[in-house]
CSV table of C-alpha atoms in Angstrom, one decimal:
chain,number,residue,atom,x,y,z
K,1,MET,CA,-5.2,27.1,15.0
K,2,ALA,CA,-2.1,25.0,14.5
K,3,GLU,CA,-1.2,25.2,18.2
K,4,ILE,CA,-4.5,23.4,18.9
K,5,LEU,CA,-4.7,21.1,15.8
K,6,PHE,CA,-1.4,19.2,16.3
K,7,PRO,CA,-1.5,18.6,20.0
K,8,THR,CA,-5.1,17.4,19.8
K,9,LEU,CA,-4.2,15.0,17.0
K,10,PHE,CA,-1.2,13.5,18.8
K,11,VAL,CA,-3.2,13.0,22.0
K,12,LEU,CA,-6.0,11.3,20.2
K,13,LEU,CA,-3.7,9.1,18.3
K,14,ALA,CA,-1.9,8.2,21.5
K,15,LEU,CA,-5.2,7.2,23.0
K,16,GLY,CA,-5.8,4.8,20.2
K,17,LEU,CA,-8.5,6.6,18.3
K,18,PRO,CA,-8.8,5.7,14.6
K,19,VAL,CA,-6.9,8.1,12.4
K,20,ALA,CA,-10.0,9.4,10.6
K,21,PHE,CA,-11.8,10.3,13.8
K,22,ALA,CA,-8.6,11.7,15.4
K,23,MET,CA,-8.1,14.1,12.4
K,24,ALA,CA,-11.8,15.2,12.2
K,25,ILE,CA,-12.0,15.9,16.0
K,26,SER,CA,-8.7,17.8,16.0
K,27,VAL,CA,-10.0,20.0,13.1
K,28,PHE,CA,-13.3,20.6,15.0
K,29,ALA,CA,-11.3,21.5,18.1
K,30,ALA,CA,-9.0,23.9,16.2
K,31,LEU,CA,-12.0,25.7,14.6
K,32,SER,CA,-14.0,25.8,17.8
K,33,PHE,CA,-11.2,27.2,20.1
K,34,GLY,CA,-8.8,28.9,17.7
K,35,SER,CA,-10.8,30.6,15.0
K,36,SER,CA,-14.0,32.3,14.0
K,37,TYR,CA,-14.8,29.8,11.2
K,38,PRO,CA,-18.0,27.9,11.6
K,39,ASN,CA,-17.7,24.1,12.3
K,40,LEU,CA,-19.7,23.6,9.1
K,41,VAL,CA,-16.5,24.2,7.2
K,42,VAL,CA,-15.3,20.7,8.3
K,43,VAL,CA,-18.2,19.0,6.7
K,44,LYS,CA,-17.8,21.1,3.5
K,45,GLU,CA,-14.1,20.3,3.2
K,46,MET,CA,-14.7,16.6,3.8
K,47,PHE,CA,-17.3,16.5,1.1
K,48,SER,CA,-15.1,18.5,-1.3
K,49,GLY,CA,-12.3,16.0,-0.7
K,50,LEU,CA,-14.6,13.1,-1.8
K,51,ASP,CA,-16.3,15.0,-4.7
K,52,SER,CA,-13.9,13.6,-7.3
K,53,PHE,CA,-14.5,11.4,-10.4
K,54,PRO,CA,-11.1,9.7,-10.2
K,55,LEU,CA,-11.8,8.8,-6.6
K,56,LEU,CA,-14.5,6.4,-7.8
K,57,ALA,CA,-11.7,4.0,-8.8
K,58,VAL,CA,-11.0,3.3,-5.1
K,59,PRO,CA,-14.3,1.5,-4.2
K,60,PHE,CA,-14.3,-0.4,-7.5
K,61,PHE,CA,-10.7,-1.6,-7.1
K,62,ILE,CA,-11.6,-2.7,-3.5
K,63,LEU,CA,-14.6,-4.5,-4.8
K,64,ALA,CA,-12.6,-6.2,-7.5
K,65,ALA,CA,-10.1,-7.4,-5.0
K,66,GLU,CA,-12.8,-8.7,-2.7
K,67,ILE,CA,-14.3,-10.7,-5.6
K,68,MET,CA,-10.8,-12.0,-6.7
K,69,THR,CA,-9.8,-13.1,-3.2
K,70,GLY,CA,-12.0,-16.1,-3.1
K,71,GLY,CA,-10.5,-19.4,-2.1
K,72,ALA,CA,-9.8,-20.8,-5.6
K,73,VAL,CA,-8.0,-17.6,-6.8
K,74,THR,CA,-5.8,-17.4,-3.6
K,75,LEU,CA,-5.0,-21.1,-3.7
K,76,ALA,CA,-4.1,-20.9,-7.4
K,77,MET,CA,-1.5,-18.2,-6.6
K,78,LEU,CA,-0.2,-20.0,-3.6
K,79,ARG,CA,0.3,-23.2,-5.6
K,80,LEU,CA,2.1,-21.3,-8.3
K,81,ALA,CA,4.4,-19.6,-5.8
K,82,GLN,CA,5.2,-22.8,-4.0
K,83,SER,CA,5.9,-24.6,-7.3
K,84,LEU,CA,8.4,-21.9,-8.2
K,85,VAL,CA,10.3,-21.4,-5.0
K,86,GLY,CA,9.0,-24.0,-2.5
K,87,HIS,CA,11.9,-26.4,-3.2
K,88,LEU,CA,14.5,-23.8,-2.0
K,89,LYS,CA,15.9,-23.5,1.5
K,90,GLY,CA,13.2,-21.7,3.5
K,91,GLY,CA,10.9,-22.5,0.6
K,92,LEU,CA,7.6,-21.9,2.4
K,93,GLY,CA,8.8,-18.5,3.4
K,94,HIS,CA,9.8,-17.8,-0.2
K,95,ALA,CA,6.4,-18.9,-1.3
K,96,ASN,CA,4.8,-16.4,1.2
K,97,VAL,CA,6.8,-13.5,-0.3
K,98,VAL,CA,6.2,-14.5,-4.0
K,99,SER,CA,2.5,-15.0,-3.4
K,100,SER,CA,2.2,-11.6,-1.8
K,101,ALA,CA,3.8,-10.0,-4.8
K,102,MET,CA,1.4,-11.8,-7.1
K,103,PHE,CA,-1.6,-10.9,-4.9
K,104,ALA,CA,-0.4,-7.2,-4.9
K,105,GLY,CA,-1.3,-7.1,-8.6
K,106,ILE,CA,-4.9,-7.8,-7.6
K,107,SER,CA,-5.5,-6.1,-4.2
K,108,GLY,CA,-3.5,-2.9,-4.3
K,109,SER,CA,-3.5,-3.0,-0.5
K,110,ALA,CA,-0.9,-4.2,2.0
K,111,LEU,CA,-3.6,-5.0,4.6
K,112,ALA,CA,-5.5,-7.2,2.0
K,113,ASP,CA,-2.2,-9.0,1.3
K,114,ALA,CA,-1.7,-9.8,4.9
K,115,ALA,CA,-5.3,-10.7,5.7
K,116,GLY,CA,-5.7,-12.9,2.6
K,117,PRO,CA,-2.9,-15.1,1.3
K,118,GLY,CA,-0.7,-14.0,4.2
K,119,THR,CA,-3.0,-15.7,6.7
K,120,MET,CA,-3.0,-18.9,4.8
K,121,MET,CA,0.8,-18.9,4.4
K,122,ILE,CA,1.3,-18.3,8.1
K,123,ARG,CA,-0.7,-21.5,8.8
K,124,MET,CA,1.3,-23.5,6.2
K,125,MET,CA,4.6,-22.2,7.5
K,126,GLU,CA,3.8,-23.1,11.1
K,127,LYS,CA,2.9,-26.7,9.9
K,128,GLY,CA,6.2,-26.8,8.1
K,129,GLY,CA,8.2,-26.1,11.2
K,130,TYR,CA,8.6,-22.3,11.1
K,131,ASP,CA,8.2,-20.3,14.2
K,132,ARG,CA,4.7,-18.6,14.2
K,133,ALA,CA,6.0,-15.2,15.1
K,134,TYR,CA,8.6,-15.4,12.4
K,135,ALA,CA,6.0,-16.4,9.8
K,136,GLY,CA,3.9,-13.4,10.9
K,137,ALA,CA,6.9,-11.0,10.6
K,138,LEU,CA,7.7,-12.3,7.2
K,139,THR,CA,4.1,-11.8,6.1
K,140,ILE,CA,4.2,-8.2,7.3
K,141,ALA,CA,7.4,-7.5,5.3
K,142,SER,CA,6.1,-9.3,2.2
K,143,SER,CA,2.8,-7.4,2.3
K,144,ILE,CA,4.6,-4.0,1.9
K,145,VAL,CA,4.6,-4.5,-1.9
K,146,GLY,CA,0.7,-4.3,-1.9
K,147,PRO,CA,0.5,-0.6,-2.6
K,148,ILE,CA,3.7,-0.5,-4.7
K,149,ILE,CA,2.9,-3.1,-7.4
K,150,PRO,CA,0.0,-1.8,-9.5
K,151,PRO,CA,-2.9,-1.4,-9.1
K,152,SER,CA,-2.5,0.7,-6.0
K,153,ILE,CA,-5.1,2.8,-4.1
K,154,THR,CA,-2.3,4.9,-2.6
K,155,MET,CA,-1.0,5.8,-6.1
K,156,ILE,CA,-4.5,6.9,-7.1
K,157,ILE,CA,-4.7,9.2,-4.1
K,158,TYR,CA,-1.2,10.5,-4.7
K,159,ALA,CA,-2.0,11.4,-8.4
K,160,MET,CA,-4.9,13.5,-7.1
K,161,GLN,CA,-2.5,15.5,-4.9
K,162,ASP,CA,0.2,16.1,-7.5
K,163,GLN,CA,-0.7,17.2,-11.0
K,164,GLU,CA,2.8,16.4,-12.3
K,165,VAL,CA,2.1,12.7,-12.3
K,166,SER,CA,-0.7,10.5,-13.6
K,167,VAL,CA,-2.1,7.3,-12.2
K,168,GLY,CA,-0.8,5.4,-15.3
K,169,SER,CA,2.8,6.7,-14.8
K,170,LEU,CA,2.7,5.9,-11.1
K,171,PHE,CA,1.5,2.3,-11.9
K,172,MET,CA,4.4,1.8,-14.2
K,173,ALA,CA,6.9,3.5,-11.8
K,174,GLY,CA,6.0,1.1,-9.0
K,175,VAL,CA,6.7,-2.1,-10.9
K,176,LEU,CA,10.5,-2.3,-10.5
K,177,PRO,CA,10.6,-0.9,-6.9
K,178,GLY,CA,8.0,-3.6,-6.1
K,179,VAL,CA,10.2,-6.3,-7.6
K,180,LEU,CA,13.2,-4.9,-5.7
K,181,ILE,CA,11.3,-5.0,-2.4
K,182,THR,CA,10.3,-8.6,-3.1
K,183,VAL,CA,13.9,-9.6,-3.9
K,184,VAL,CA,15.4,-8.1,-0.7
K,185,VAL,CA,12.7,-9.7,1.5
K,186,LEU,CA,13.4,-13.0,-0.2
K,187,LEU,CA,17.2,-12.6,0.6
K,188,ALA,CA,16.4,-11.8,4.2
K,189,ASN,CA,14.2,-14.9,4.5
K,190,ALA,CA,16.9,-17.0,2.9
K,191,ARG,CA,19.5,-15.7,5.4
K,192,VAL,CA,17.3,-16.4,8.4
K,193,SER,CA,16.3,-19.8,7.1
K,194,ARG,CA,19.9,-20.9,6.7
K,195,LYS,CA,20.7,-19.7,10.3
K,196,ARG,CA,17.7,-21.5,11.8
K,197,GLY,CA,17.7,-24.6,9.6
K,198,TYR,CA,14.3,-24.1,8.1
K,199,ALA,CA,14.0,-26.9,5.6
K,200,SER,CA,12.7,-26.6,2.1
K,201,GLY,CA,9.2,-27.6,1.2
K,202,ASP,CA,8.3,-30.3,-1.4
K,203,PRO,CA,10.8,-31.2,-4.1
K,204,MET,CA,10.6,-29.0,-7.2
K,205,PRO,CA,7.8,-30.4,-9.4
K,206,PRO,CA,8.4,-31.3,-13.1
K,207,LEU,CA,8.3,-28.4,-15.6
K,208,ALA,CA,5.1,-29.8,-17.1
K,209,ALA,CA,3.4,-29.7,-13.7
K,210,ILE,CA,4.6,-26.1,-13.1
K,211,GLY,CA,3.2,-25.2,-16.5
K,212,ARG,CA,-0.2,-26.6,-15.6
K,213,ILE,CA,-0.2,-24.7,-12.3
K,214,ALA,CA,0.8,-21.5,-14.1
K,215,ILE,CA,-1.9,-21.9,-16.7
K,216,HIS,CA,-4.5,-22.4,-13.9
K,217,ALA,CA,-3.3,-19.2,-12.1
K,218,PHE,CA,-2.9,-17.2,-15.3
K,219,PRO,CA,-6.5,-15.8,-15.4
K,220,ALA,CA,-6.0,-14.3,-12.0
K,221,LEU,CA,-2.6,-12.8,-12.8
K,222,LEU,CA,-3.9,-11.4,-16.1
K,223,LEU,CA,-5.8,-8.7,-14.2
K,224,ILE,CA,-2.7,-6.6,-13.7
K,225,VAL,CA,-1.9,-6.8,-17.4
K,226,LEU,CA,-5.5,-5.8,-18.3
K,227,ILE,CA,-5.4,-2.8,-16.0
K,228,VAL,CA,-1.9,-1.4,-16.7
K,229,GLY,CA,-2.1,-2.3,-20.4
K,230,GLY,CA,-5.5,-0.7,-20.9
K,231,ILE,CA,-4.4,2.5,-19.2
K,232,ARG,CA,-1.1,2.6,-21.1
K,233,PHE,CA,-2.6,2.3,-24.5
K,234,GLY,CA,-5.4,4.7,-23.8
K,235,VAL,CA,-8.2,2.1,-24.0
K,236,PHE,CA,-9.7,3.3,-20.7
K,237,THR,CA,-9.0,5.7,-17.9
K,238,PRO,CA,-8.0,4.5,-14.4
K,239,THR,CA,-11.6,4.9,-13.2
K,240,GLU,CA,-13.0,3.0,-16.1
K,241,ALA,CA,-10.2,0.4,-15.5
K,242,SER,CA,-11.5,-0.2,-11.9
K,243,VAL,CA,-15.0,-0.9,-13.2
K,244,ILE,CA,-13.7,-3.3,-15.9
K,245,ALA,CA,-11.6,-5.0,-13.2
K,246,VAL,CA,-14.9,-5.7,-11.3
K,247,PHE,CA,-16.6,-7.3,-14.3
K,248,TYR,CA,-13.4,-9.3,-15.1
K,249,ALA,CA,-13.2,-10.5,-11.5
K,250,LEU,CA,-16.9,-11.6,-11.7
K,251,PHE,CA,-16.2,-13.5,-15.0
K,252,VAL,CA,-13.1,-15.2,-13.6
K,253,GLY,CA,-14.7,-16.1,-10.3
K,254,MET,CA,-18.0,-17.4,-11.8
K,255,PHE,CA,-16.9,-19.0,-15.1
K,256,ILE,CA,-13.2,-19.9,-14.9
K,257,TYR,CA,-12.6,-20.9,-11.3
K,258,ARG,CA,-16.3,-21.4,-10.5
K,259,SER,CA,-15.8,-20.5,-6.9
K,260,LEU,CA,-18.1,-17.5,-6.9
K,261,ARG,CA,-21.8,-17.9,-6.6
K,262,ILE,CA,-24.6,-15.3,-6.9
K,263,LYS,CA,-25.5,-15.8,-3.2
K,264,ASP,CA,-21.9,-14.9,-2.2
K,265,LEU,CA,-22.2,-11.4,-3.8
K,266,PRO,CA,-24.2,-9.6,-1.0
K,267,VAL,CA,-21.5,-10.5,1.6
K,268,ILE,CA,-18.7,-9.5,-0.8
K,269,ILE,CA,-20.3,-6.2,-1.6
K,270,LEU,CA,-20.9,-5.5,2.1
K,271,ARG,CA,-17.2,-6.1,2.9
K,272,ALA,CA,-16.1,-3.9,0.0
K,273,ALA,CA,-18.5,-1.2,1.1
K,274,LEU,CA,-17.2,-1.2,4.7
K,275,THR,CA,-13.6,-1.1,3.5
K,276,SER,CA,-14.4,1.7,1.0
K,277,SER,CA,-16.2,3.7,3.7
K,278,ALA,CA,-13.2,3.5,6.0
K,279,VAL,CA,-10.8,4.6,3.3
K,280,LEU,CA,-13.1,7.5,2.1
K,281,LEU,CA,-13.7,8.6,5.7
K,282,ILE,CA,-9.9,8.9,6.1
K,283,LEU,CA,-9.6,10.8,2.9
K,284,GLY,CA,-12.4,13.3,3.8
K,285,ALA,CA,-10.9,13.9,7.2
K,286,ALA,CA,-7.4,14.4,5.7
K,287,ARG,CA,-8.8,17.0,3.3
K,288,ALA,CA,-10.3,19.0,6.2
K,289,PHE,CA,-7.0,18.7,8.1
K,290,ALA,CA,-5.0,19.8,5.0
K,291,TRP,CA,-7.4,22.8,4.6
K,292,ILE,CA,-6.4,24.1,8.1
K,293,LEU,CA,-2.7,23.7,7.2
K,294,ILE,CA,-3.3,25.8,4.1
K,295,ILE,CA,-5.3,28.5,5.9
K,296,GLU,CA,-2.5,28.7,8.5
K,297,ASN,CA,0.1,29.1,5.7
K,298,ILE,CA,2.0,26.1,7.0
K,299,PRO,CA,2.9,24.5,3.7
K,300,GLN,CA,4.1,27.7,2.1
K,301,SER,CA,6.2,28.7,5.2
K,302,LEU,CA,7.7,25.2,5.4
K,303,ALA,CA,8.5,25.2,1.7
K,304,GLN,CA,10.2,28.5,1.9
K,305,ALA,CA,12.2,27.5,4.9
K,306,ILE,CA,13.4,24.3,3.2
K,307,ILE,CA,14.2,26.1,-0.1
K,308,SER,CA,16.2,28.7,1.9
K,309,LEU,CA,18.5,26.0,3.2
K,310,ASP,CA,19.7,25.4,-0.4
K,311,LEU,CA,19.8,21.7,0.0
K,312,SER,CA,21.0,19.4,-2.8
K,313,PRO,CA,18.5,16.9,-4.2
K,314,ILE,CA,20.2,14.0,-2.5
K,315,VAL,CA,20.2,15.7,0.9
K,316,PHE,CA,16.6,16.7,0.5
K,317,LEU,CA,15.6,13.2,-0.3
K,318,LEU,CA,17.4,11.9,2.7
K,319,ALA,CA,15.7,14.4,4.9
K,320,VAL,CA,12.3,13.4,3.4
K,321,ASN,CA,13.1,9.8,4.1
K,322,VAL,CA,13.7,10.6,7.8
K,323,LEU,CA,10.6,12.8,8.0
K,324,LEU,CA,8.3,10.3,6.4
K,325,LEU,CA,9.6,7.3,8.3
K,326,ILE,CA,8.9,9.3,11.5
K,327,PHE,CA,5.5,10.4,10.2
K,328,GLY,CA,4.7,6.8,9.3
K,329,LEU,CA,5.2,5.7,12.9
K,330,PHE,CA,1.9,7.5,13.8
K,331,MET,CA,-0.2,7.7,10.6
K,332,ASP,CA,-1.3,5.5,7.7
K,333,PRO,CA,-0.2,6.1,4.1
K,334,LEU,CA,-3.5,7.7,2.8
K,335,PRO,CA,-3.7,10.6,5.2
K,336,GLY,CA,0.1,11.0,4.9
K,337,VAL,CA,-0.2,11.4,1.2
K,338,MET,CA,-3.1,13.9,1.5
K,339,ILE,CA,-1.3,16.0,4.1
K,340,LEU,CA,2.4,15.9,3.0
K,341,VAL,CA,2.4,15.6,-0.8
K,342,PRO,CA,1.0,19.1,-1.4
K,343,ILE,CA,3.9,20.5,0.8
K,344,LEU,CA,6.8,18.4,-0.4
K,345,ALA,CA,6.1,17.7,-4.1
K,346,PRO,CA,6.5,21.3,-5.3
K,347,ILE,CA,9.8,21.5,-3.4
K,348,SER,CA,11.1,18.3,-5.0
K,349,LEU,CA,10.1,19.6,-8.4
K,350,ALA,CA,11.9,22.9,-7.8
K,351,LEU,CA,15.0,20.9,-6.9
K,352,GLY,CA,14.8,19.0,-10.2
K,353,ILE,CA,13.7,15.6,-8.8
K,354,ASP,CA,11.7,13.6,-11.2
K,355,PRO,CA,8.0,13.6,-10.0
K,356,ASN,CA,7.6,9.8,-10.5
K,357,HIS,CA,10.8,9.1,-8.6
K,358,PHE,CA,9.7,11.4,-5.7
K,359,ALA,CA,6.2,9.8,-5.6
K,360,ILE,CA,7.6,6.3,-5.2
K,361,VAL,CA,10.0,7.4,-2.5
K,362,VAL,CA,7.1,8.9,-0.6
K,363,ILE,CA,4.8,5.9,-1.1
K,364,VAL,CA,7.4,3.4,-0.1
K,365,ASN,CA,8.3,5.4,3.0
K,366,LEU,CA,4.7,5.7,4.2
K,367,THR,CA,3.9,2.1,3.4
K,368,ILE,CA,6.9,0.9,5.5
K,369,GLY,CA,5.1,2.8,8.3
K,370,LEU,CA,2.4,0.1,8.2
K,371,ALA,CA,5.0,-2.3,9.6
K,372,THR,CA,6.4,-0.1,12.3
K,373,PRO,CA,5.2,0.3,15.9
K,374,PRO,CA,3.4,1.9,17.6
K,375,VAL,CA,0.5,2.4,15.1
K,376,GLY,CA,1.6,-0.1,12.3
K,377,SER,CA,-1.7,-1.5,11.0
K,378,LEU,CA,0.0,-4.6,9.6
K,379,ILE,CA,1.3,-5.6,13.0
K,380,PHE,CA,-2.1,-5.7,14.5
K,381,VAL,CA,-3.7,-7.4,11.5
K,382,VAL,CA,-1.2,-10.2,11.6
K,383,SER,CA,-1.3,-10.3,15.4
K,384,SER,CA,-5.0,-10.9,15.4
K,385,THR,CA,-4.7,-13.7,12.8
K,386,THR,CA,-1.9,-15.5,14.6
K,387,ASN,CA,-3.2,-15.0,18.2
K,388,LEU,CA,0.2,-13.6,19.1
K,389,LYS,CA,1.2,-10.5,21.1
K,390,PRO,CA,2.4,-7.7,18.8
K,391,SER,CA,5.7,-7.6,20.8
K,392,ALA,CA,6.4,-11.3,19.8
K,393,ILE,CA,6.1,-10.4,16.1
K,394,ILE,CA,8.1,-7.1,16.4
K,395,LYS,CA,11.0,-9.1,17.9
K,396,GLU,CA,11.3,-11.0,14.6
K,397,MET,CA,11.2,-7.9,12.4
K,398,PRO,CA,14.8,-6.5,12.5
K,399,PRO,CA,16.1,-8.6,9.5
K,400,PHE,CA,13.2,-7.3,7.5
K,401,PHE,CA,13.5,-3.7,8.6
K,402,LEU,CA,17.1,-3.9,7.4
K,403,ALA,CA,16.0,-5.4,4.1
K,404,LEU,CA,13.3,-2.7,3.6
K,405,ALA,CA,15.8,0.1,4.5
K,406,THR,CA,18.2,-1.3,1.9
K,407,ALA,CA,15.5,-1.3,-0.7
K,408,LEU,CA,14.4,2.3,0.3
K,409,LEU,CA,18.0,3.6,-0.1
K,410,LEU,CA,18.3,1.9,-3.5
K,411,ILE,CA,15.0,3.4,-4.6
K,412,THR,CA,16.2,6.8,-3.3
K,413,PHE,CA,19.6,6.9,-4.9
K,414,VAL,CA,18.8,5.0,-8.2
K,415,PRO,CA,16.1,7.1,-9.8
K,416,ALA,CA,16.0,4.9,-12.8
K,417,LEU,CA,14.2,2.2,-10.8
K,418,SER,CA,11.2,4.5,-10.7
K,419,THR,CA,11.6,6.5,-13.9
K,420,TRP,CA,12.8,4.1,-16.6
K,421,LEU,CA,9.6,2.1,-17.1
K,422,PRO,CA,7.3,5.1,-17.2
K,423,LYS,CA,9.5,6.7,-19.8
K,424,ALA,CA,10.0,3.5,-21.8
K,425,SER,CA,6.2,2.9,-21.9
K,426,GLY,CA,5.5,6.5,-23.1
K,427,PHE,CA,4.3,8.3,-19.9
């Protein structure tokens, strides 16, 4: 079946078919022409992949993010970011990066980062004299932290594939790598801004004014503390945390920022439902795809082949980086986690690599794939919001690719970045 499965998948992806449909159709083709299994198995496996209580956290976190991304919340974070770094050289670019990091603690999604505050910052940067294509490239790079800083939908899916980690431990493991990625993108923006002469934004406001802006933004930023703190201290499970996040978002939107009205809810719920359906369809198709791999004994054979090479942990991690970066060129993070983690995680554990460290290496690799052509979803999201050709944005990406590669190597070779906080917090 594998000789039909993979060629069909690659052809369909090359034709531009959505990942979920490409995987589902390739599974149907493999079963129809390469086996005696009934096609009903595909439906069964897709349902099995979605029949999970922890998976309920995904649509609720998406709904919470939709509620919290109202104009008042986004503007509050943008104002705080600009007050903190807007006075520096390339200040509007720095504000873009910092606001993405803040927003990551609400959305858990790189695409939401790019489509929400990212779009607003691109407009502000263009008015401030920045090249539109550069502003788009910076938005793509800064949005990478969306699935790294908790809460993260990708981490929830990863924890379902690897029993050696928990959602709570992954949330804590992602904090320092997320900060590191933010810092290296800030440095890249500073370097480009100096070379191109991008001026700073407004003068640094007085500390009292920054304090007022921070207090105004605090209710929105408190969401990440509520989620991670509640999970850490055992107050609620990750699934329960997602529901609490929805009610907290409703409270903040209606009674604190007063930007959310009852009549807005149907549209918000519809958007969240559509996004959730797309995510869950990918997960179901990935489950069916992974089932064929297991039936064909591909994970076990690949694992034995890698173990027989007697690689050191460092060499194995470098090989994984290369594999995942190539994989990320053609596939989004969620199906990547569903397909590759059951194969690679047991090997990393056998080599003595900390499960949380390996998880962050995998997630960062696959998330960077969102910014790389030919399938990089972030490129097309930003291209549509800026009315630019993807090629124009890609030309501005090399400084940020270098920054992200540097962060990835540091995360790979310095395990403490991913392991210290989970251990310090008791996971």
